Short mmCIF file of C-alpha atoms and ligand atoms in Angstrom, two decimals:
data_model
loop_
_atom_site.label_atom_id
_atom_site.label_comp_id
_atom_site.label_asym_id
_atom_site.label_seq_id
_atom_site.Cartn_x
_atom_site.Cartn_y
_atom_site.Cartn_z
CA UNK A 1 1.53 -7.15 -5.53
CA UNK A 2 3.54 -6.64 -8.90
CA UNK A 3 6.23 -9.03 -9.28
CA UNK A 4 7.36 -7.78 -12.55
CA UNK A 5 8.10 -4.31 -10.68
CA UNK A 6 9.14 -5.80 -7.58
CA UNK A 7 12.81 -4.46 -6.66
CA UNK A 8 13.74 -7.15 -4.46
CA UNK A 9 16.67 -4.96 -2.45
CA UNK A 10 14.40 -2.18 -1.12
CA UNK A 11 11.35 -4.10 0.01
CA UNK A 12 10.24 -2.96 3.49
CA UNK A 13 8.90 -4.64 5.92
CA UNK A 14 4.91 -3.84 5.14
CA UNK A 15 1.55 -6.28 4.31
CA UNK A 16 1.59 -7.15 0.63
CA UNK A 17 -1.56 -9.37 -0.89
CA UNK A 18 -0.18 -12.48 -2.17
CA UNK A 19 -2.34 -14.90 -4.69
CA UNK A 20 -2.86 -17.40 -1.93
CA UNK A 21 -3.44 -18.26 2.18
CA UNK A 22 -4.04 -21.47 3.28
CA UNK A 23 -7.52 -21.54 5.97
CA UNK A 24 -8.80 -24.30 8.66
CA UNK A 25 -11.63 -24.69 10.51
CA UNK A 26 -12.12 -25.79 13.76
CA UNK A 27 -15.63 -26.77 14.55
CA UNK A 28 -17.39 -29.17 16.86
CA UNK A 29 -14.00 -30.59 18.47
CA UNK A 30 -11.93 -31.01 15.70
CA UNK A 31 -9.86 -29.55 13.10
CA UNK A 32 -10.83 -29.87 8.93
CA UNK A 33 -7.95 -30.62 6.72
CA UNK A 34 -7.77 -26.92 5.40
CA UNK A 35 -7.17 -25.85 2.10
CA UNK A 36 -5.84 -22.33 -0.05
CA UNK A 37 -8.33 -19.63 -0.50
CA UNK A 38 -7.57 -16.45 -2.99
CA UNK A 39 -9.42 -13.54 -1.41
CA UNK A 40 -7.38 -11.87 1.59
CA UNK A 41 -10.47 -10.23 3.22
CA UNK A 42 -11.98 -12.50 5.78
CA UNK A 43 -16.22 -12.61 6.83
CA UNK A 44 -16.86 -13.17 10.79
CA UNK A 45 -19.22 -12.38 12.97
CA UNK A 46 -19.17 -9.03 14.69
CA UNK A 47 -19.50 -10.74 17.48
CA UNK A 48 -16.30 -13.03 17.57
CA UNK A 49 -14.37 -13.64 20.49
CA UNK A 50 -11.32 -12.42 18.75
CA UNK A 51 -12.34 -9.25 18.15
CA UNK A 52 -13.99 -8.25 21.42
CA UNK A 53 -11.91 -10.70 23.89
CA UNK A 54 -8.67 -10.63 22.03
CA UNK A 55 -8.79 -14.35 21.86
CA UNK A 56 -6.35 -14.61 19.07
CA UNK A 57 -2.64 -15.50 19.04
CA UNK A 58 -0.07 -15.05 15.79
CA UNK A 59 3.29 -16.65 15.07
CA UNK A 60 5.98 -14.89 12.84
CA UNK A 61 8.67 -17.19 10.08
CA UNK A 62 10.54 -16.89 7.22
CA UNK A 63 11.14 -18.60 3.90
CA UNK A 64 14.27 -17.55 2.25
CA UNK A 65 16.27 -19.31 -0.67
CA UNK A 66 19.44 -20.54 -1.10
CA UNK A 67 22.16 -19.95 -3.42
CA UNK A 68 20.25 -22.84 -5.52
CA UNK A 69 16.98 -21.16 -5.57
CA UNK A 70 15.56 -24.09 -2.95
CA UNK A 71 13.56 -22.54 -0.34
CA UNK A 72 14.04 -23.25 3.24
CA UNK A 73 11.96 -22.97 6.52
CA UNK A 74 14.02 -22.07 10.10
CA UNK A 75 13.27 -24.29 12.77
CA UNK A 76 9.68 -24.15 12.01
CA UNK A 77 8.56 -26.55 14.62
CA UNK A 78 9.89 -23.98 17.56
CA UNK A 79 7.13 -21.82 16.29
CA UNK A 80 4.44 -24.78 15.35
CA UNK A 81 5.08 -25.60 19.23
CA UNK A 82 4.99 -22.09 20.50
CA UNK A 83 1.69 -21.87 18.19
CA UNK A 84 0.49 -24.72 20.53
CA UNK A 85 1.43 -23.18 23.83
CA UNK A 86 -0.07 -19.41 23.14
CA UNK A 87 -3.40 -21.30 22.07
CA UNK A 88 -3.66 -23.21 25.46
CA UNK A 89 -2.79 -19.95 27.55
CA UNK A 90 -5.57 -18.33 25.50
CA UNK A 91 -8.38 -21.49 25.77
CA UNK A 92 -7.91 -22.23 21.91
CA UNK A 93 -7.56 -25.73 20.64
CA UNK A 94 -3.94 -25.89 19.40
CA UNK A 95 -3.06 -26.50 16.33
CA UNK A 96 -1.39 -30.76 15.99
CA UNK A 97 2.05 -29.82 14.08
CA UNK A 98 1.42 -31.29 10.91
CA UNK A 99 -1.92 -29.09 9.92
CA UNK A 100 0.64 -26.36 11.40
CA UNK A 101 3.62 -27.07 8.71
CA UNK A 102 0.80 -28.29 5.81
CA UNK A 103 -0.22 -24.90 6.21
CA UNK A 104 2.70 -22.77 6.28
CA UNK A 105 4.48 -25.30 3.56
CA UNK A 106 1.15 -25.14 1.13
CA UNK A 107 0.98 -21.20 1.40
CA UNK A 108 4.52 -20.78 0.66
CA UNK A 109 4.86 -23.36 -2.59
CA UNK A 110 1.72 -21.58 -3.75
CA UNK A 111 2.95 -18.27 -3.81
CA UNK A 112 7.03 -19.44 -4.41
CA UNK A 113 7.13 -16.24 -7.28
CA UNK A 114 7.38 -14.48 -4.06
CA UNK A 115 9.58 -15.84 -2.16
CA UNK A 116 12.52 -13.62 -3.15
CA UNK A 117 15.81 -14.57 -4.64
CA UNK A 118 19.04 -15.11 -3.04
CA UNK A 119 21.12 -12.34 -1.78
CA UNK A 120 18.81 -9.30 -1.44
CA UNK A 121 18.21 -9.52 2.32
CA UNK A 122 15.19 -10.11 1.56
CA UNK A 123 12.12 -13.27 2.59
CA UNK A 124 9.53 -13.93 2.75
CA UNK A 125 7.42 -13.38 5.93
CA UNK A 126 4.84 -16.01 7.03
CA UNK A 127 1.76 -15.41 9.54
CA UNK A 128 0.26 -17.74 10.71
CA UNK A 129 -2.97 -16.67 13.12
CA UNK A 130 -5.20 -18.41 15.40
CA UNK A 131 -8.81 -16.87 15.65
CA UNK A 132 -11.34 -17.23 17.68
CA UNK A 133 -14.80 -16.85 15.66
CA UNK A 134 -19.09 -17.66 15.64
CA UNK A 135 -20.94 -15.68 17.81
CA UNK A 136 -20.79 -15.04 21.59
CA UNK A 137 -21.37 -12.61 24.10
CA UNK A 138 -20.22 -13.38 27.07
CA UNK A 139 -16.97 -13.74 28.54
CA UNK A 140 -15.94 -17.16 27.28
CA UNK A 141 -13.96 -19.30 24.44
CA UNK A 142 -15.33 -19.20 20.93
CA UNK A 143 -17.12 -21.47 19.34
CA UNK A 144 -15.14 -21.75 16.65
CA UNK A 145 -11.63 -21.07 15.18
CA UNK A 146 -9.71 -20.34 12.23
CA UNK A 147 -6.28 -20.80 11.70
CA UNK A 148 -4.54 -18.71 8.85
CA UNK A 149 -1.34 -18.93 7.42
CA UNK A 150 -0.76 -15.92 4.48
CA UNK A 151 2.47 -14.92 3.56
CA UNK A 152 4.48 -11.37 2.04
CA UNK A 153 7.58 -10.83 0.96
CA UNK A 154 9.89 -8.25 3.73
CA UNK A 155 12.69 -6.54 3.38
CA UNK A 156 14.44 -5.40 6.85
CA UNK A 157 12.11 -4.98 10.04
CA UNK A 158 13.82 -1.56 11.21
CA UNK A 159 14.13 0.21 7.78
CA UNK A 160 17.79 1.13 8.10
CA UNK A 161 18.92 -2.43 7.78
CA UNK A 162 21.51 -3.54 9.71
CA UNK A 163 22.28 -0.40 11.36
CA UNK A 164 22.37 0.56 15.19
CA UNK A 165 18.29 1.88 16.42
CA UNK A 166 18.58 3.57 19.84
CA UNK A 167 16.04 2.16 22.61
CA UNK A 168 14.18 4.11 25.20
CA UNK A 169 14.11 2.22 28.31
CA UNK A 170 10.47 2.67 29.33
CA UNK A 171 9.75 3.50 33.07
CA UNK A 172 6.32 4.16 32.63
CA UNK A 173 4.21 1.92 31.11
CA UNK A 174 4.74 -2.15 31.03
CA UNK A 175 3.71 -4.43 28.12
CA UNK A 176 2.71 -7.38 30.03
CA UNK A 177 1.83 -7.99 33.76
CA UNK A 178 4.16 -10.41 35.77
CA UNK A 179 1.87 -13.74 35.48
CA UNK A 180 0.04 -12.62 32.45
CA UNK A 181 0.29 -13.34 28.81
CA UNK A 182 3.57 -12.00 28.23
CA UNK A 183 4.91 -14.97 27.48
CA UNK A 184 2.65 -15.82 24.58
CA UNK A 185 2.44 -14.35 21.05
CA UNK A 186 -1.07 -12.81 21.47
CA UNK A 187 -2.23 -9.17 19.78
CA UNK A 188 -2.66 -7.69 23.23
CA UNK A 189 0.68 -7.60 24.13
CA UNK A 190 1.55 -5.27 20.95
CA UNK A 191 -1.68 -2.99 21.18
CA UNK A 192 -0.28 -2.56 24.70
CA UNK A 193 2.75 -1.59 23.28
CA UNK A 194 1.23 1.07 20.87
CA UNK A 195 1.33 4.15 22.86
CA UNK A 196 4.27 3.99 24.63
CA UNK A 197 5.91 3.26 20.95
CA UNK A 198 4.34 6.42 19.65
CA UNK A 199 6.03 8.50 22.61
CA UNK A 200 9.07 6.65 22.20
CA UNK A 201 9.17 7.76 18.32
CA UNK A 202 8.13 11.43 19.40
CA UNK A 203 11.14 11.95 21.87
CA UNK A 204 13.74 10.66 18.74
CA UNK A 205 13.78 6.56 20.02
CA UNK A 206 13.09 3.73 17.41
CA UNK A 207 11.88 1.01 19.55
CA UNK A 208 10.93 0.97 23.34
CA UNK A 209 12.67 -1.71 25.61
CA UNK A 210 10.58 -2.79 28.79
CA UNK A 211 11.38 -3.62 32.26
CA UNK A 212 10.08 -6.09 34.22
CA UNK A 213 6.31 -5.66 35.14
CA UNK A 214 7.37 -6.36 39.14
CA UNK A 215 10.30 -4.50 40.08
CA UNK A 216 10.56 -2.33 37.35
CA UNK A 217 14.61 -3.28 37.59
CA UNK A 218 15.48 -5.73 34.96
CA UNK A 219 15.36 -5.95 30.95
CA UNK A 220 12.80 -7.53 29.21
CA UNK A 221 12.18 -6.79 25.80
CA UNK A 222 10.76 -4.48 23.00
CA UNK A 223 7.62 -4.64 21.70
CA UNK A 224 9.10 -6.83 18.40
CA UNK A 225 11.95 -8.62 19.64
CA UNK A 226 13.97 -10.29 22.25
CA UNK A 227 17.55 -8.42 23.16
CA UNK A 228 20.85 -9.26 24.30
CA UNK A 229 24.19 -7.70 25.64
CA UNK A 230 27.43 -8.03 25.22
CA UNK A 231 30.58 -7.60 28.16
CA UNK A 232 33.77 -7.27 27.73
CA UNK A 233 35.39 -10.56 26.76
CA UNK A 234 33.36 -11.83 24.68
CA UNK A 235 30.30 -11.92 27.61
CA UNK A 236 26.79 -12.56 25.99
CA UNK A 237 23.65 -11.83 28.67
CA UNK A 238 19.86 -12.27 27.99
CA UNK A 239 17.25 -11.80 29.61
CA UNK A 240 15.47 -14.61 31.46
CA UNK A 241 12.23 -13.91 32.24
CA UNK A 242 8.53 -15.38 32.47
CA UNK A 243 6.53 -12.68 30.91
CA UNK A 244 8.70 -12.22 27.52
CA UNK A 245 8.34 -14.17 24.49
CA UNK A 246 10.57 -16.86 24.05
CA UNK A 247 12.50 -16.11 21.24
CA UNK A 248 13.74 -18.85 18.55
CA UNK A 249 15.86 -16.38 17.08
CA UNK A 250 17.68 -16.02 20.33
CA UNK A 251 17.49 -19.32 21.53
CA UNK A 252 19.77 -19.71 18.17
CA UNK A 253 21.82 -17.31 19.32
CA UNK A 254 22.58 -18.49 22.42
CA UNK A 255 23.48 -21.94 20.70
CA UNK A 256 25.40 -20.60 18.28
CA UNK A 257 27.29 -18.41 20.44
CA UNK A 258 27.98 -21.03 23.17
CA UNK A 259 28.78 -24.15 20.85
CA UNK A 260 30.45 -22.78 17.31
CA UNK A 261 32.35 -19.40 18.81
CA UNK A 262 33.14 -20.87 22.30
CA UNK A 263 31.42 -17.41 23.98
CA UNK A 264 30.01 -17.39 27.90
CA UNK A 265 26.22 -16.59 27.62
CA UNK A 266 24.41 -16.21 30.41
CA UNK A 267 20.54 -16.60 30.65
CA UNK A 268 19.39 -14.70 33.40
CA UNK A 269 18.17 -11.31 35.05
CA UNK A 270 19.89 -8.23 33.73
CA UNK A 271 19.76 -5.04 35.86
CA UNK A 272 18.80 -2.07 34.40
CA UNK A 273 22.28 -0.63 36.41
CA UNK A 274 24.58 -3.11 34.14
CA UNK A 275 23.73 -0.68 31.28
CA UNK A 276 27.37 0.90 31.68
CA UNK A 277 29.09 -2.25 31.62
CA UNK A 278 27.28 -2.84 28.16
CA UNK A 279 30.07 -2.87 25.22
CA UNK A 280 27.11 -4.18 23.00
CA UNK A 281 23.90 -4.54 22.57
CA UNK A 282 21.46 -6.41 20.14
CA UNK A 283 17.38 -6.79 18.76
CA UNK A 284 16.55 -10.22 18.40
CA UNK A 285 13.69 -11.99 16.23
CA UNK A 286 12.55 -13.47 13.40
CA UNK A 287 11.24 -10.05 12.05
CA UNK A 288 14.21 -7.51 13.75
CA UNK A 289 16.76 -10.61 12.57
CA UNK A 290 20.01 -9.31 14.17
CA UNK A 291 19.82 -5.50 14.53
CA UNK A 292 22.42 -4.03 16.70
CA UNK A 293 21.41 -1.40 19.08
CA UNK A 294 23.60 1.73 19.56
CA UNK A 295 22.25 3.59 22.61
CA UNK A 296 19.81 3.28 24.89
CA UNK A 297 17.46 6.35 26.91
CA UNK A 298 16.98 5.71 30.40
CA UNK A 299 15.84 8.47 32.83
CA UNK A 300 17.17 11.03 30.86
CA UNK A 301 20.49 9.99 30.36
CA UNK A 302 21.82 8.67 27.01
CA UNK A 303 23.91 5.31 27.50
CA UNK A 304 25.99 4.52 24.56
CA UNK A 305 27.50 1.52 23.25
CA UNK A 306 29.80 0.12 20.45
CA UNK A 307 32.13 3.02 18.67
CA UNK A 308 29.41 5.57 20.51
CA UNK A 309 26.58 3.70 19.07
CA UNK A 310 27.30 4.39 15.21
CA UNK A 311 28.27 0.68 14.33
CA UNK A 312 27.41 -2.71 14.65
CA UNK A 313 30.14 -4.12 17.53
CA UNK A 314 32.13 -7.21 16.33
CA UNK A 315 30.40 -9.57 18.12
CA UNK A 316 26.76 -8.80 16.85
CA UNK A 317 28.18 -8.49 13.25
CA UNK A 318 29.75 -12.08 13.56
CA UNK A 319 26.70 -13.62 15.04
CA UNK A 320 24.67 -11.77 12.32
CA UNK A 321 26.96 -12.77 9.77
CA UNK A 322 26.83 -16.86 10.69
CA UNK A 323 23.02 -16.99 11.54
CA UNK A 324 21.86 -15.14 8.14
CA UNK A 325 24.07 -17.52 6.31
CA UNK A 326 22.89 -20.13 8.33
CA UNK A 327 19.45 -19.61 7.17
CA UNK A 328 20.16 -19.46 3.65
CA UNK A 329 22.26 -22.44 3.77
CA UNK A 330 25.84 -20.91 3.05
CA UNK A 331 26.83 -22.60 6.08
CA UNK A 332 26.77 -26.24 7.26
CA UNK A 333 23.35 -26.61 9.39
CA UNK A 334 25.28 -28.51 11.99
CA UNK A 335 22.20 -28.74 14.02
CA UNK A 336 19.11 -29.83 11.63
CA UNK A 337 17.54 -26.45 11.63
CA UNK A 338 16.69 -26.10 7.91
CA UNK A 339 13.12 -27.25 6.12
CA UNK A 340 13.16 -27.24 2.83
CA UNK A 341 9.57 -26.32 1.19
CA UNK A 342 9.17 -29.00 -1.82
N1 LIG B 401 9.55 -10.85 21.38
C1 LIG B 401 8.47 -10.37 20.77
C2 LIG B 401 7.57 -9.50 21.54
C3 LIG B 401 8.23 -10.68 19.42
O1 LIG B 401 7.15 -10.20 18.80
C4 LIG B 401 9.13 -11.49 18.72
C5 LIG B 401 8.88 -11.86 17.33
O2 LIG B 401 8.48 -12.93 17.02
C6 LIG B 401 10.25 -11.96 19.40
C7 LIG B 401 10.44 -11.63 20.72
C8 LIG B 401 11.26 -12.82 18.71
O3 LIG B 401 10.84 -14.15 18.61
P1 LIG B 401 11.38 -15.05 17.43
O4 LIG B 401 12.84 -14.99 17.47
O5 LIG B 401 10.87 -16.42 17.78
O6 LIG B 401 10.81 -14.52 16.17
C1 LIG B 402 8.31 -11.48 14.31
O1 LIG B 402 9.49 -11.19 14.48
O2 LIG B 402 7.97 -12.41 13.58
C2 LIG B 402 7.25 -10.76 14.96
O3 LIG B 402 6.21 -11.31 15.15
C3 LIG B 402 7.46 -9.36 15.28
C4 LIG B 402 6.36 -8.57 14.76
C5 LIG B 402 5.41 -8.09 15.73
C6 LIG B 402 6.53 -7.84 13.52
#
């Protein structure tokens, strides 16, 4: 990547190589201490268990800098714990928390030129990935694993920025199955979510919003984010649900909601039949941020929401507004959430 080139305001949310990524080894019960390798391609064994078995899970932060040019993590441990549950779902060893945060602190401090400045809406993105490697044929955990943390600079997930995206409500295909892996961050969730993305796209959609693998009645999520709705007075709804992803970004949300603007949020099912009660509606996630969703596709029918899903309703723009200056420190972090990278 070209620094000197860089224009900070209109990065997109795409791979970049950065100088460093920070690699451990797991091998014959135990973790090594890791360190940062330079070349971005890795060398595995064709037959690895991640790439026949899909025994692999991700996770998916940010580093962004304050007004001060410090750099700051988001509740990192939510993700170094989530880290720890997808691995156990998936027969990995986990991860112990502080190989987890050496990791994602080392990678970021050694690429800081690309952490961007302060007030682009810009950050930069950290993945940190769990593979299962060495060779095996069978139907079994690896032998061995590799845990990855690289990082790239982003600009905003859904390229229009902070701008309504319409949803198709998907009646055909489901993401995850009701007691399967839904709930963790692992690749076969999203290559399940591929094709019904692409016919999503085709009919005029940006993202696809699923229902619940059982009934085929409630809201779950998209394929990138965690959502929630908004009733009149000042009414927050998410779903609750044990095959999405359990989203940091909106466990903030509900939080903040509930404890700084005094809002009723509700955690629990959401029928797909509340849609016209909706007044707004919102993308949650580390990646999607806050992006406010204008209308929704659902058998045919086009439901729309805040001033006829052109603009961001007042109550997604002032949850957007706090939690994005929240994360860059411009307001008090009340509840410890901030890491700084030294
Ligand atoms: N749901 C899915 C499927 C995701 O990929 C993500 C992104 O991480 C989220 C929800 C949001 O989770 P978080 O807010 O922890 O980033
Ligand atoms: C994130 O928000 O960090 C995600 O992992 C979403 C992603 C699949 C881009």
């Amino acid at each position: 990547m070209d620094l000197k080139n860089t224009n900070w305001a209109e990065l997109d949310f795409s791979y970049k190589n950065t100088p460093y990524r920070f690699h451990a080894h797991w091998k014959d019960g135990k973790w090594d201490e890791g360190r940062l390798v330079t070349e971005n391609k890795l060398s595995i064994d064709e037959s690895a268990p991640c790439l026949h078995y899909g025994q692999q899970c991700f996770e998916g932060m940010k580093a962004q800098r304050s007004k001060d040019g410090r750099i700051w993590l988001f509740r990192p441990i939510e993700n170094a714990k989530r880290f720890q549950q997808s691995a156990r779902r998936l027969m990995m060893p986990e991860v112990p928390i502080e190989l987890f945060m050496k990791g994602v602190k080392e990678a970021v401090k050694a690429n800081a030129d690309y952490v961007p400045p302060y007030g682009y809406g810009a950050s930069l993105y950290i993945r940190p990935l769990l593979i299962g490697i060495g060779e095996n044929l069978g139907v079994r955990p690896a032998p061995e694993y590799l845990f990855i943390v690289f990082v790239c600079p982003v600009g905003p997930y859904f390229k229009q920025g902070f701008k309504p995206i319409s949803l198709k409500v998907e009646t055909e295909y489901d993401r995850a199955a009701p007691n399967g892996i839904g709930n963790v961050k692992a690749g076969g969730n999203y290559s399940a979510s591929l094709w019904p993305l692409k016919i999503a796209r085709e009919e005029g959609f940006d993202e696809v919003v699923y229902l619940d693998p059982k009934e085929h009645k409630y809201f779950e999520e998209t394929g990138a984010s965690n959502v929630f709705f908004v009733f009149e007075g000042n009414v927050i709804a998410t779903p609750k649900s044990n095959s999405i992803l359990n989203s940091i970004t909106r466990g903030t949300i509900v939080q903040v909601a509930r404890e700084e603007f005094g809002y009723t949020v509700e955690e629990r099912r959401i029928h797909v039949d509340e849609m016209s009660k909706f007044v707004e509606a919102g993308a949650c996630g580390t990646a999607a941020v806050i992006t406010p969703i204008g209308s929704m596709g659902y058998k045919g029918k086009i439901y729309k929401f805040y001033a006829d899903g052109k603009e961001a309703g007042p109550v997604t723009r002032k949850l957007y507004d706090y939690i994005t200056a929240l994360q860059v420190g411009d307001v008090e972090d009340k509840w410890g959430w901030l890491e700084e990278v030294t």
